[in-house]
Short mmCIF file of N, CA and C in Angstrom, two decimals:
data_model
loop_
_atom_site.label_atom_id
_atom_site.label_comp_id
_atom_site.label_asym_id
_atom_site.label_seq_id
_atom_site.Cartn_x
_atom_site.Cartn_y
_atom_site.Cartn_z
N MET A 23 -1.15 19.07 -1.51
CA MET A 23 0.43 17.95 -2.10
C MET A 23 0.58 17.87 -0.67
N VAL A 24 1.00 16.82 -0.08
CA VAL A 24 1.76 16.29 1.13
C VAL A 24 3.00 16.01 0.85
N PRO A 25 3.88 16.57 1.27
CA PRO A 25 5.46 15.82 1.48
C PRO A 25 5.87 14.80 2.46
N SER A 26 6.25 13.81 1.39
CA SER A 26 6.71 12.63 2.58
C SER A 26 7.53 11.70 2.70
N PRO A 27 8.21 10.74 3.02
CA PRO A 27 9.73 10.47 2.64
C PRO A 27 9.88 9.26 1.06
N VAL A 28 8.46 9.41 0.49
CA VAL A 28 8.58 8.68 -0.61
C VAL A 28 8.16 9.67 -1.63
N GLY A 29 8.15 10.89 -1.24
CA GLY A 29 7.78 11.88 -2.31
C GLY A 29 6.48 12.66 -2.30
N GLU A 30 6.24 13.38 -2.91
CA GLU A 30 4.84 14.38 -2.81
C GLU A 30 3.63 13.25 -3.05
N LEU A 31 2.59 13.63 -2.17
CA LEU A 31 1.40 12.70 -2.16
C LEU A 31 0.45 13.91 -2.56
N THR A 32 -0.57 13.63 -3.65
CA THR A 32 -1.62 14.45 -3.59
C THR A 32 -2.94 13.79 -3.02
N LEU A 33 -3.70 13.85 -1.96
CA LEU A 33 -4.87 13.55 -1.46
C LEU A 33 -5.96 14.08 -1.89
N VAL A 34 -7.01 13.04 -2.73
CA VAL A 34 -8.38 13.98 -3.46
C VAL A 34 -9.21 12.72 -2.32
N ALA A 35 -10.62 13.70 -2.28
CA ALA A 35 -11.64 13.31 -1.28
C ALA A 35 -13.10 13.92 -2.02
N ARG A 36 -13.91 13.02 -1.77
CA ARG A 36 -15.13 13.30 -2.47
C ARG A 36 -16.46 13.56 -1.32
N GLY A 37 -17.16 14.34 -1.08
CA GLY A 37 -17.73 14.19 0.48
C GLY A 37 -16.61 14.52 1.73
N THR A 38 -17.64 13.34 2.44
CA THR A 38 -16.26 13.03 3.82
C THR A 38 -15.79 11.78 3.69
N ALA A 39 -15.34 11.67 2.60
CA ALA A 39 -14.47 10.11 2.28
C ALA A 39 -13.13 10.43 1.40
N LEU A 40 -11.88 10.10 1.86
CA LEU A 40 -11.00 9.94 0.85
C LEU A 40 -11.16 8.99 -0.49
N VAL A 41 -10.93 9.60 -1.56
CA VAL A 41 -11.38 8.80 -2.64
C VAL A 41 -9.52 8.17 -3.57
N ALA A 42 -8.35 8.82 -2.90
CA ALA A 42 -7.01 8.71 -3.68
C ALA A 42 -6.26 9.10 -2.91
N ILE A 43 -5.17 8.67 -3.04
CA ILE A 43 -3.48 9.36 -2.79
C ILE A 43 -3.12 9.31 -3.89
N LEU A 44 -2.31 10.02 -4.71
CA LEU A 44 -1.85 9.98 -5.87
C LEU A 44 -0.04 10.44 -5.97
N TRP A 45 0.55 9.69 -6.71
CA TRP A 45 1.99 9.85 -6.67
C TRP A 45 2.25 10.62 -7.36
N GLU A 46 3.42 11.30 -6.74
CA GLU A 46 4.10 12.75 -7.47
C GLU A 46 4.06 12.26 -8.83
N ASN A 47 4.77 11.07 -9.70
CA ASN A 47 5.10 10.91 -10.86
C ASN A 47 3.69 10.12 -11.15
N ASP A 48 2.89 9.99 -11.06
CA ASP A 48 1.77 8.62 -11.46
C ASP A 48 1.38 9.15 -12.56
N LYS A 49 0.42 8.11 -13.22
CA LYS A 49 0.31 7.91 -14.59
C LYS A 49 -0.94 8.62 -14.36
N PRO A 50 -1.24 9.66 -15.59
CA PRO A 50 -2.56 10.40 -15.55
C PRO A 50 -3.90 9.85 -15.40
N ASN A 51 -3.63 8.70 -16.35
CA ASN A 51 -5.07 7.92 -16.50
C ASN A 51 -4.94 6.54 -15.25
N ARG A 52 -4.21 6.61 -14.34
CA ARG A 52 -4.03 5.51 -13.66
C ARG A 52 -5.66 5.30 -12.60
N VAL A 53 -5.66 6.54 -11.89
CA VAL A 53 -7.00 6.22 -11.42
C VAL A 53 -7.86 7.77 -11.78
N ARG A 54 -8.97 7.18 -12.24
CA ARG A 54 -9.75 8.18 -13.16
C ARG A 54 -10.80 9.07 -11.85
N LEU A 55 -10.77 10.24 -11.64
CA LEU A 55 -11.13 11.13 -10.95
C LEU A 55 -12.24 12.40 -11.15
N GLY A 56 -12.22 12.12 -12.25
CA GLY A 56 -13.20 13.57 -12.80
C GLY A 56 -12.66 14.89 -12.71
N GLN A 57 -13.07 15.84 -12.49
CA GLN A 57 -13.31 17.40 -12.23
C GLN A 57 -12.87 17.06 -10.59
N MET A 58 -11.65 18.00 -10.34
CA MET A 58 -11.17 18.31 -8.89
C MET A 58 -11.54 19.58 -9.01
N ARG A 59 -11.41 20.06 -7.35
CA ARG A 59 -10.94 21.24 -7.25
C ARG A 59 -9.93 21.41 -5.84
N VAL A 60 -9.34 22.22 -5.81
CA VAL A 60 -8.02 22.15 -4.27
C VAL A 60 -9.11 22.91 -3.06
N ASN A 61 -8.70 22.35 -2.23
CA ASN A 61 -9.81 22.59 -0.85
C ASN A 61 -9.00 22.22 -0.01
N ALA A 62 -8.14 23.19 0.42
CA ALA A 62 -6.72 22.92 1.66
C ALA A 62 -7.69 22.53 2.74
N GLY A 63 -9.00 23.07 3.28
CA GLY A 63 -9.78 23.15 4.50
C GLY A 63 -10.63 22.06 4.55
N CYS A 64 -10.53 20.78 3.49
CA CYS A 64 -11.06 20.03 3.72
C CYS A 64 -10.76 18.88 4.78
N ALA A 65 -12.01 18.78 5.80
CA ALA A 65 -11.87 17.84 7.10
C ALA A 65 -10.63 16.70 6.92
N VAL A 66 -11.47 15.91 6.15
CA VAL A 66 -11.12 14.56 5.61
C VAL A 66 -9.43 14.60 4.96
N LEU A 67 -9.21 15.66 4.27
CA LEU A 67 -7.88 15.72 3.84
C LEU A 67 -7.31 15.97 4.63
N GLN A 68 -7.50 17.10 6.22
CA GLN A 68 -6.31 17.41 6.56
C GLN A 68 -5.99 15.80 7.65
N GLU A 69 -7.14 15.44 7.97
CA GLU A 69 -7.18 14.14 8.91
C GLU A 69 -6.31 13.09 8.21
N THR A 70 -6.67 13.18 6.95
CA THR A 70 -5.25 11.70 6.10
C THR A 70 -4.06 12.70 6.15
N ALA A 71 -3.69 13.60 6.16
CA ALA A 71 -2.14 14.08 5.99
C ALA A 71 -1.71 13.99 7.64
N ARG A 72 -2.64 14.04 8.34
CA ARG A 72 -2.18 13.90 9.63
C ARG A 72 -1.87 12.45 10.17
N GLN A 73 -2.93 11.39 9.79
CA GLN A 73 -2.42 10.03 9.92
C GLN A 73 -1.11 9.62 9.28
N LEU A 74 -1.04 10.04 7.68
CA LEU A 74 0.03 9.69 6.96
C LEU A 74 1.41 9.93 7.68
N GLY A 75 1.16 11.32 8.27
CA GLY A 75 2.52 12.04 9.16
C GLY A 75 2.94 11.13 10.34
N GLU A 76 1.99 10.51 10.95
CA GLU A 76 2.06 9.78 11.90
C GLU A 76 2.52 8.18 11.45
N TYR A 77 2.14 7.98 10.48
CA TYR A 77 2.83 6.44 9.77
C TYR A 77 3.83 6.75 9.26
N PHE A 78 4.48 7.99 8.98
CA PHE A 78 5.49 7.81 8.24
C PHE A 78 6.62 8.34 9.50
N THR A 79 6.13 8.47 10.48
CA THR A 79 7.02 9.06 11.81
C THR A 79 7.31 7.74 12.79
N GLY A 80 6.63 6.52 12.27
CA GLY A 80 6.54 5.28 13.09
C GLY A 80 5.38 5.17 14.17
N THR A 81 4.49 6.22 14.28
CA THR A 81 3.60 5.73 14.98
C THR A 81 2.37 5.89 15.08
N ARG A 82 2.00 4.95 13.66
CA ARG A 82 0.49 5.03 13.45
C ARG A 82 0.83 3.57 12.89
N GLN A 83 0.26 2.61 12.89
CA GLN A 83 -0.06 1.27 12.32
C GLN A 83 -1.29 0.94 11.15
N GLN A 84 -2.22 1.69 12.07
CA GLN A 84 -3.62 1.56 11.22
C GLN A 84 -4.10 2.90 11.22
N PHE A 85 -4.77 2.84 10.07
CA PHE A 85 -5.61 4.34 9.51
C PHE A 85 -7.05 4.26 9.93
N ASP A 86 -7.74 5.49 10.25
CA ASP A 86 -8.90 5.24 10.39
C ASP A 86 -10.06 6.39 9.75
N VAL A 87 -9.38 6.69 8.39
CA VAL A 87 -10.21 7.67 7.72
C VAL A 87 -11.11 7.05 6.97
N PRO A 88 -12.07 7.65 6.95
CA PRO A 88 -13.15 7.02 5.79
C PRO A 88 -12.43 6.89 4.30
N LEU A 89 -12.99 5.71 3.76
CA LEU A 89 -12.46 5.76 2.39
C LEU A 89 -13.80 5.41 1.41
N ASP A 90 -13.09 5.62 0.07
CA ASP A 90 -14.41 5.24 -0.89
C ASP A 90 -13.88 5.25 -2.12
N PHE A 91 -14.03 4.03 -2.26
CA PHE A 91 -13.11 3.40 -3.72
C PHE A 91 -14.27 3.33 -4.65
N HIS A 92 -13.62 3.80 -5.67
CA HIS A 92 -14.32 4.16 -7.03
C HIS A 92 -13.77 3.10 -8.23
N GLY A 93 -14.57 1.83 -8.38
CA GLY A 93 -14.27 0.94 -9.19
C GLY A 93 -14.69 -0.25 -9.85
N THR A 94 -14.42 -0.92 -10.02
CA THR A 94 -15.35 -2.52 -10.44
C THR A 94 -15.97 -2.94 -9.26
N PRO A 95 -16.79 -3.59 -9.05
CA PRO A 95 -16.95 -4.63 -8.16
C PRO A 95 -15.80 -5.46 -7.43
N PHE A 96 -14.87 -6.04 -8.74
CA PHE A 96 -13.90 -6.92 -8.81
C PHE A 96 -12.59 -5.77 -7.96
N GLN A 97 -12.27 -5.16 -8.54
CA GLN A 97 -11.50 -4.04 -7.82
C GLN A 97 -11.39 -3.87 -6.61
N GLN A 98 -12.75 -3.25 -6.30
CA GLN A 98 -13.51 -3.26 -4.58
C GLN A 98 -12.64 -4.30 -3.77
N GLU A 99 -13.32 -5.54 -4.22
CA GLU A 99 -13.23 -6.31 -3.84
C GLU A 99 -11.89 -6.94 -3.00
N VAL A 100 -10.77 -6.86 -4.30
CA VAL A 100 -9.09 -6.75 -4.19
C VAL A 100 -8.93 -5.63 -3.03
N TRP A 101 -9.40 -4.26 -3.39
CA TRP A 101 -9.03 -3.47 -2.63
C TRP A 101 -9.25 -3.54 -0.99
N ARG A 102 -10.54 -3.83 -0.81
CA ARG A 102 -11.09 -3.98 0.69
C ARG A 102 -10.16 -5.03 0.97
N ALA A 103 -9.87 -6.42 0.53
CA ALA A 103 -8.73 -7.39 1.05
C ALA A 103 -7.57 -6.78 1.46
N LEU A 104 -6.96 -5.78 0.70
CA LEU A 104 -5.53 -5.15 0.97
C LEU A 104 -5.94 -4.56 2.80
N LEU A 105 -6.62 -4.02 2.76
CA LEU A 105 -6.99 -3.51 3.84
C LEU A 105 -7.17 -4.77 5.27
N THR A 106 -6.93 -5.69 4.94
CA THR A 106 -6.72 -6.94 5.83
C THR A 106 -5.66 -7.42 5.91
N ILE A 107 -4.64 -6.93 5.43
CA ILE A 107 -3.26 -7.18 5.28
C ILE A 107 -2.47 -6.37 6.45
N PRO A 108 -2.37 -6.80 7.66
CA PRO A 108 -1.38 -6.40 8.82
C PRO A 108 -0.35 -5.71 8.48
N TYR A 109 0.03 -4.21 9.33
CA TYR A 109 1.15 -3.61 9.16
C TYR A 109 2.48 -4.32 9.79
N GLY A 110 3.48 -4.37 8.65
CA GLY A 110 4.30 -5.19 9.03
C GLY A 110 4.55 -6.62 8.25
N GLN A 111 3.22 -7.15 7.49
CA GLN A 111 3.45 -8.28 7.16
C GLN A 111 3.13 -8.14 5.36
N THR A 112 3.36 -8.80 4.73
CA THR A 112 2.73 -9.12 3.50
C THR A 112 2.43 -10.27 2.86
N ARG A 113 1.74 -9.98 1.63
CA ARG A 113 0.91 -11.49 1.11
C ARG A 113 1.34 -11.58 -0.25
N SER A 114 0.97 -12.37 -0.84
CA SER A 114 1.35 -12.86 -2.50
C SER A 114 0.15 -12.55 -3.00
N TYR A 115 -0.11 -12.16 -4.36
CA TYR A 115 -1.08 -11.94 -5.29
C TYR A 115 -1.98 -12.85 -5.14
N GLY A 116 -1.45 -14.60 -5.05
CA GLY A 116 -1.80 -15.76 -5.23
C GLY A 116 -2.48 -15.68 -3.39
N GLU A 117 -1.91 -15.20 -2.26
CA GLU A 117 -2.45 -14.97 -1.43
C GLU A 117 -4.23 -14.37 -1.49
N ILE A 118 -3.68 -12.78 -1.99
CA ILE A 118 -5.34 -12.05 -1.80
C ILE A 118 -6.36 -12.77 -2.97
N ALA A 119 -5.81 -13.46 -3.70
CA ALA A 119 -6.70 -14.22 -4.94
C ALA A 119 -7.45 -15.57 -4.14
N ARG A 120 -6.91 -16.34 -3.34
CA ARG A 120 -7.34 -16.98 -2.63
C ARG A 120 -8.45 -16.61 -1.06
N GLN A 121 -7.68 -15.61 -0.86
CA GLN A 121 -8.79 -15.05 0.22
C GLN A 121 -9.93 -14.67 -0.28
N ILE A 122 -9.56 -14.00 -1.16
CA ILE A 122 -11.14 -13.70 -1.77
C ILE A 122 -12.22 -14.40 -2.91
N GLY A 123 -11.51 -15.60 -2.99
CA GLY A 123 -11.91 -16.69 -3.69
C GLY A 123 -12.32 -16.71 -5.19
N ARG A 124 -11.24 -15.74 -6.15
CA ARG A 124 -11.02 -15.44 -7.19
C ARG A 124 -9.79 -15.36 -7.87
N PRO A 125 -9.37 -16.26 -8.44
CA PRO A 125 -7.97 -16.76 -8.89
C PRO A 125 -7.54 -15.45 -10.47
N ALA A 126 -8.65 -14.64 -10.72
CA ALA A 126 -8.02 -13.69 -11.72
C ALA A 126 -7.72 -12.12 -11.78
N ALA A 127 -6.90 -12.12 -12.39
CA ALA A 127 -6.29 -10.45 -12.20
C ALA A 127 -6.42 -9.79 -10.84
N VAL A 128 -5.73 -10.30 -10.08
CA VAL A 128 -5.80 -9.41 -8.83
C VAL A 128 -4.33 -8.59 -8.97
N ARG A 129 -3.22 -8.62 -9.76
CA ARG A 129 -2.17 -7.92 -10.08
C ARG A 129 -2.69 -6.86 -10.66
N ALA A 130 -3.90 -6.96 -11.47
CA ALA A 130 -4.40 -5.89 -12.28
C ALA A 130 -4.94 -4.83 -11.66
N ALA A 131 -6.00 -5.39 -10.57
CA ALA A 131 -6.76 -4.90 -9.96
C ALA A 131 -5.53 -3.98 -8.78
N ASN A 132 -4.66 -4.50 -8.12
CA ASN A 132 -3.90 -3.88 -7.38
C ASN A 132 -3.15 -2.34 -7.62
N GLY A 133 -2.55 -2.77 -9.02
CA GLY A 133 -2.25 -1.49 -9.66
C GLY A 133 -2.96 -0.56 -9.76
N LYS A 134 -4.13 -0.94 -9.83
CA LYS A 134 -4.77 0.20 -9.77
C LYS A 134 -5.93 1.15 -8.31
N ASN A 135 -5.03 0.23 -7.55
CA ASN A 135 -5.44 0.65 -6.18
C ASN A 135 -5.41 2.33 -6.29
N PRO A 136 -6.82 2.97 -5.83
CA PRO A 136 -6.79 4.61 -5.69
C PRO A 136 -6.21 5.14 -4.29
N ILE A 137 -6.20 4.21 -3.37
CA ILE A 137 -5.97 4.63 -2.07
C ILE A 137 -4.29 4.10 -1.46
N SER A 138 -3.61 4.25 -2.45
CA SER A 138 -1.76 3.53 -1.71
C SER A 138 -1.99 4.08 -0.39
N ILE A 139 -0.88 2.90 -0.39
CA ILE A 139 -0.27 3.23 1.22
C ILE A 139 -1.41 3.28 2.62
N ILE A 140 -2.60 3.74 2.60
CA ILE A 140 -3.77 3.24 3.32
C ILE A 140 -4.48 1.67 3.14
N ALA A 141 -4.70 1.80 1.86
CA ALA A 141 -5.13 0.40 1.60
C ALA A 141 -3.67 -0.19 0.66
N PRO A 142 -2.89 -0.64 1.74
CA PRO A 142 -1.78 -1.20 1.60
C PRO A 142 -1.33 -1.84 0.39
N CYS A 143 -1.37 -1.95 -0.73
CA CYS A 143 -0.52 -2.45 -1.93
C CYS A 143 0.76 -2.81 -1.95
N HIS A 144 1.13 -1.76 -1.43
CA HIS A 144 2.77 -1.84 -1.27
C HIS A 144 2.85 -3.47 -0.38
N ARG A 145 2.44 -3.88 0.46
CA ARG A 145 2.40 -5.20 1.06
C ARG A 145 2.46 -6.50 0.21
N VAL A 146 1.72 -6.42 -0.77
CA VAL A 146 1.81 -7.51 -2.08
C VAL A 146 3.11 -7.76 -2.95
N ILE A 147 3.16 -9.03 -2.51
CA ILE A 147 4.43 -9.26 -3.37
C ILE A 147 4.40 -10.46 -4.24
N GLY A 148 5.33 -10.76 -5.15
CA GLY A 148 5.34 -11.94 -6.11
C GLY A 148 5.41 -13.12 -5.11
N ALA A 149 4.98 -14.28 -5.80
CA ALA A 149 4.63 -15.51 -5.11
C ALA A 149 5.88 -16.17 -4.49
N THR A 150 6.96 -15.78 -5.12
CA THR A 150 8.52 -15.80 -4.68
C THR A 150 9.27 -14.94 -4.08
N GLY A 151 8.61 -14.02 -3.44
CA GLY A 151 9.09 -13.11 -2.71
C GLY A 151 9.51 -12.13 -3.39
N GLU A 152 9.45 -11.97 -4.46
CA GLU A 152 9.99 -10.99 -5.66
C GLU A 152 9.26 -9.48 -5.82
N LEU A 153 9.50 -8.64 -5.73
CA LEU A 153 9.08 -7.11 -5.81
C LEU A 153 8.30 -7.14 -7.21
N THR A 154 7.17 -6.66 -6.96
CA THR A 154 6.69 -6.16 -8.07
C THR A 154 5.91 -4.97 -8.61
N GLY A 155 5.58 -4.42 -9.52
CA GLY A 155 5.29 -3.13 -9.89
C GLY A 155 4.58 -2.59 -8.82
N PHE A 156 4.86 -1.35 -8.73
CA PHE A 156 4.07 0.01 -7.70
C PHE A 156 4.00 1.00 -8.39
N ALA A 157 2.56 1.79 -8.12
CA ALA A 157 2.59 3.17 -8.77
C ALA A 157 3.39 3.98 -8.29
N GLY A 158 3.90 3.79 -7.25
CA GLY A 158 4.75 4.62 -6.44
C GLY A 158 6.06 4.27 -6.83
N GLY A 159 6.25 3.27 -7.85
CA GLY A 159 7.73 3.06 -8.16
C GLY A 159 8.74 2.10 -6.91
N LEU A 160 9.54 1.34 -7.37
CA LEU A 160 9.85 0.21 -6.85
C LEU A 160 10.68 0.82 -5.12
N HIS A 161 11.16 1.93 -5.54
CA HIS A 161 11.84 2.67 -4.43
C HIS A 161 11.13 2.85 -3.52
N ALA A 162 9.97 3.66 -3.71
CA ALA A 162 8.69 3.86 -2.79
C ALA A 162 8.39 2.33 -2.14
N LYS A 163 7.83 1.63 -2.92
CA LYS A 163 7.49 0.05 -2.14
C LYS A 163 8.67 -0.50 -1.23
N VAL A 164 10.05 -0.42 -1.35
CA VAL A 164 11.00 -0.68 -0.57
C VAL A 164 11.06 0.24 0.56
N SER A 165 10.99 1.31 0.53
CA SER A 165 11.15 2.64 1.63
C SER A 165 9.93 2.14 2.47
N LEU A 166 8.41 1.69 1.98
CA LEU A 166 7.29 1.60 2.72
C LEU A 166 7.67 0.22 3.50
N LEU A 167 7.83 -0.56 3.05
CA LEU A 167 8.20 -2.02 3.53
C LEU A 167 9.20 -2.31 4.93
N ALA A 168 10.19 -1.30 4.55
CA ALA A 168 11.31 -1.22 5.45
C ALA A 168 11.03 -0.15 6.48
N LEU A 169 9.84 0.58 6.29
CA LEU A 169 9.03 1.60 7.53
C LEU A 169 8.91 1.11 8.17
N GLU A 170 8.20 -0.12 7.79
CA GLU A 170 7.24 -1.57 8.32
C GLU A 170 8.22 -2.43 9.09
N GLY A 171 9.39 -2.41 9.06
CA GLY A 171 10.15 -3.46 9.66
C GLY A 171 10.64 -4.85 8.73
N ILE A 172 10.21 -4.39 7.44
CA ILE A 172 10.07 -5.65 6.55
C ILE A 172 11.29 -5.22 5.44
N THR A 173 12.31 -6.20 5.71
CA THR A 173 12.92 -6.52 4.31
C THR A 173 12.95 -7.70 3.59
N LEU A 174 13.34 -7.54 2.18
CA LEU A 174 13.07 -8.82 1.40
C LEU A 174 14.27 -9.13 1.15
N SER A 175 14.75 -10.50 1.54
CA SER A 175 16.23 -10.87 1.26
C SER A 175 16.60 -12.14 0.93
N SER A 176 17.22 -12.87 0.37
CA SER A 176 17.13 -14.45 -0.47
C SER A 176 18.03 -15.09 0.68
N ASP A 177 17.59 -16.12 0.40
CA ASP A 177 18.53 -17.20 0.83
C ASP A 177 19.31 -18.23 0.43
N ARG A 178 19.76 -19.19 0.72
CA ARG A 178 20.45 -19.91 0.31
C ARG A 178 19.34 -20.88 -1.24
N GLU A 179 18.69 -21.34 -0.73
CA GLU A 179 17.79 -22.26 -1.90
C GLU A 179 17.07 -20.88 -3.11
N ALA A 180 17.15 -19.46 -2.27
CA ALA A 180 16.47 -18.50 -3.24
C ALA A 180 17.94 -18.23 -4.11
N LEU A 181 19.09 -18.32 -3.98
CA LEU A 181 20.80 -17.94 -4.74
C LEU A 181 20.30 -19.25 -5.64
N LYS A 182 20.14 -20.53 -5.53
CA LYS A 182 20.18 -21.14 -6.25
C LYS A 182 19.11 -21.52 -7.79
N THR A 183 17.91 -20.89 -6.74
CA THR A 183 16.56 -21.35 -7.83
C THR A 183 16.63 -20.01 -8.74
N GLY A 184 17.45 -18.96 -8.47
CA GLY A 184 17.62 -17.47 -9.25
C GLY A 184 16.13 -16.23 -8.49
N HIS A 185 15.40 -17.25 -7.78
CA HIS A 185 14.50 -16.41 -7.12
C HIS A 185 14.85 -15.98 -6.00
N ALA A 186 14.29 -14.21 -5.59
CA ALA A 186 14.06 -14.13 -3.87
C ALA A 186 13.22 -14.95 -3.64
N ARG A 187 13.07 -15.04 -1.90
CA ARG A 187 12.33 -15.15 -1.38
C ARG A 187 12.22 -14.41 0.04
N ARG A 188 10.73 -14.14 0.05
CA ARG A 188 10.91 -13.15 1.18
C ARG A 188 10.97 -13.62 2.78
N ARG A 189 11.57 -12.63 3.43
CA ARG A 189 11.80 -13.54 5.03
C ARG A 189 11.47 -11.84 5.75
N ALA A 190 10.74 -11.72 6.16
CA ALA A 190 10.59 -10.66 7.14
C ALA A 190 11.40 -10.12 8.31
N VAL A 191 12.06 -9.37 8.32
CA VAL A 191 12.78 -9.19 9.72
C VAL A 191 12.23 -7.64 10.02
N HIS A 192 12.12 -8.39 11.53
CA HIS A 192 11.79 -7.22 12.22
C HIS A 192 12.24 -6.77 13.16
N ILE A 193 12.31 -5.21 13.10
CA ILE A 193 13.27 -4.33 14.05
C ILE A 193 12.26 -4.18 15.15
N ASP A 194 12.60 -4.65 16.48
CA ASP A 194 12.18 -4.00 17.80
C ASP A 194 12.79 -2.77 18.41
N THR A 195 12.27 -1.51 17.75
CA THR A 195 13.01 -0.23 18.30
C THR A 195 12.96 0.24 19.42
N ALA A 196 12.13 -0.70 20.50
CA ALA A 196 12.03 -0.37 21.71
C ALA A 196 12.91 -0.93 22.22
N GLN A 197 13.68 -1.77 21.96
CA GLN A 197 14.27 -2.56 22.66
C GLN A 197 15.51 -3.03 21.88
N GLY A 198 15.71 -2.34 20.46
CA GLY A 198 17.17 -2.10 19.87
C GLY A 198 17.73 -3.30 19.64
N CYS A 199 16.40 -4.54 19.19
CA CYS A 199 17.37 -5.44 18.74
C CYS A 199 16.78 -5.86 17.52
N LEU A 200 17.22 -6.90 16.70
CA LEU A 200 17.04 -7.55 15.60
C LEU A 200 16.78 -9.12 15.94
N PHE A 201 15.59 -9.42 15.44
CA PHE A 201 15.16 -10.55 15.45
C PHE A 201 14.62 -11.49 14.64
#
């Protein structure tokens, strides 16, 4: 277990690659892993914990631990697409679907992402900017987006339509400015 600002995380490896980051209150069958055993000395788990610590303190924007996604070919395609979303940016489910050229079931595949945070499914939002389901809970999604300098807010048009619109607000911590 790795403590974090979004709750205890369980890291899972197979061989020399990370296969899952599980949430404290994760649904038991969201990620199917089979038999597991505790191995605190596993190098990839130690490195993942170190990099997550850096991410949560704001000193890391990209991860470089080896990943091993287990899922259907379609799920793996969606999860690889998540890896292309830059730190501090969001994409809609539709944008991900267009990126991979497959309009079906991106939301369902995203929800089964076994390597949350590193494969940043928290950066995927609804087409109108609304926050949608997240395995770690919407409070964790909001926290992760805020950590990356993203806030989702509404504007006048959104108030008229009843839909939240996304607007990224980035905080330059070096300058102490909001722009």
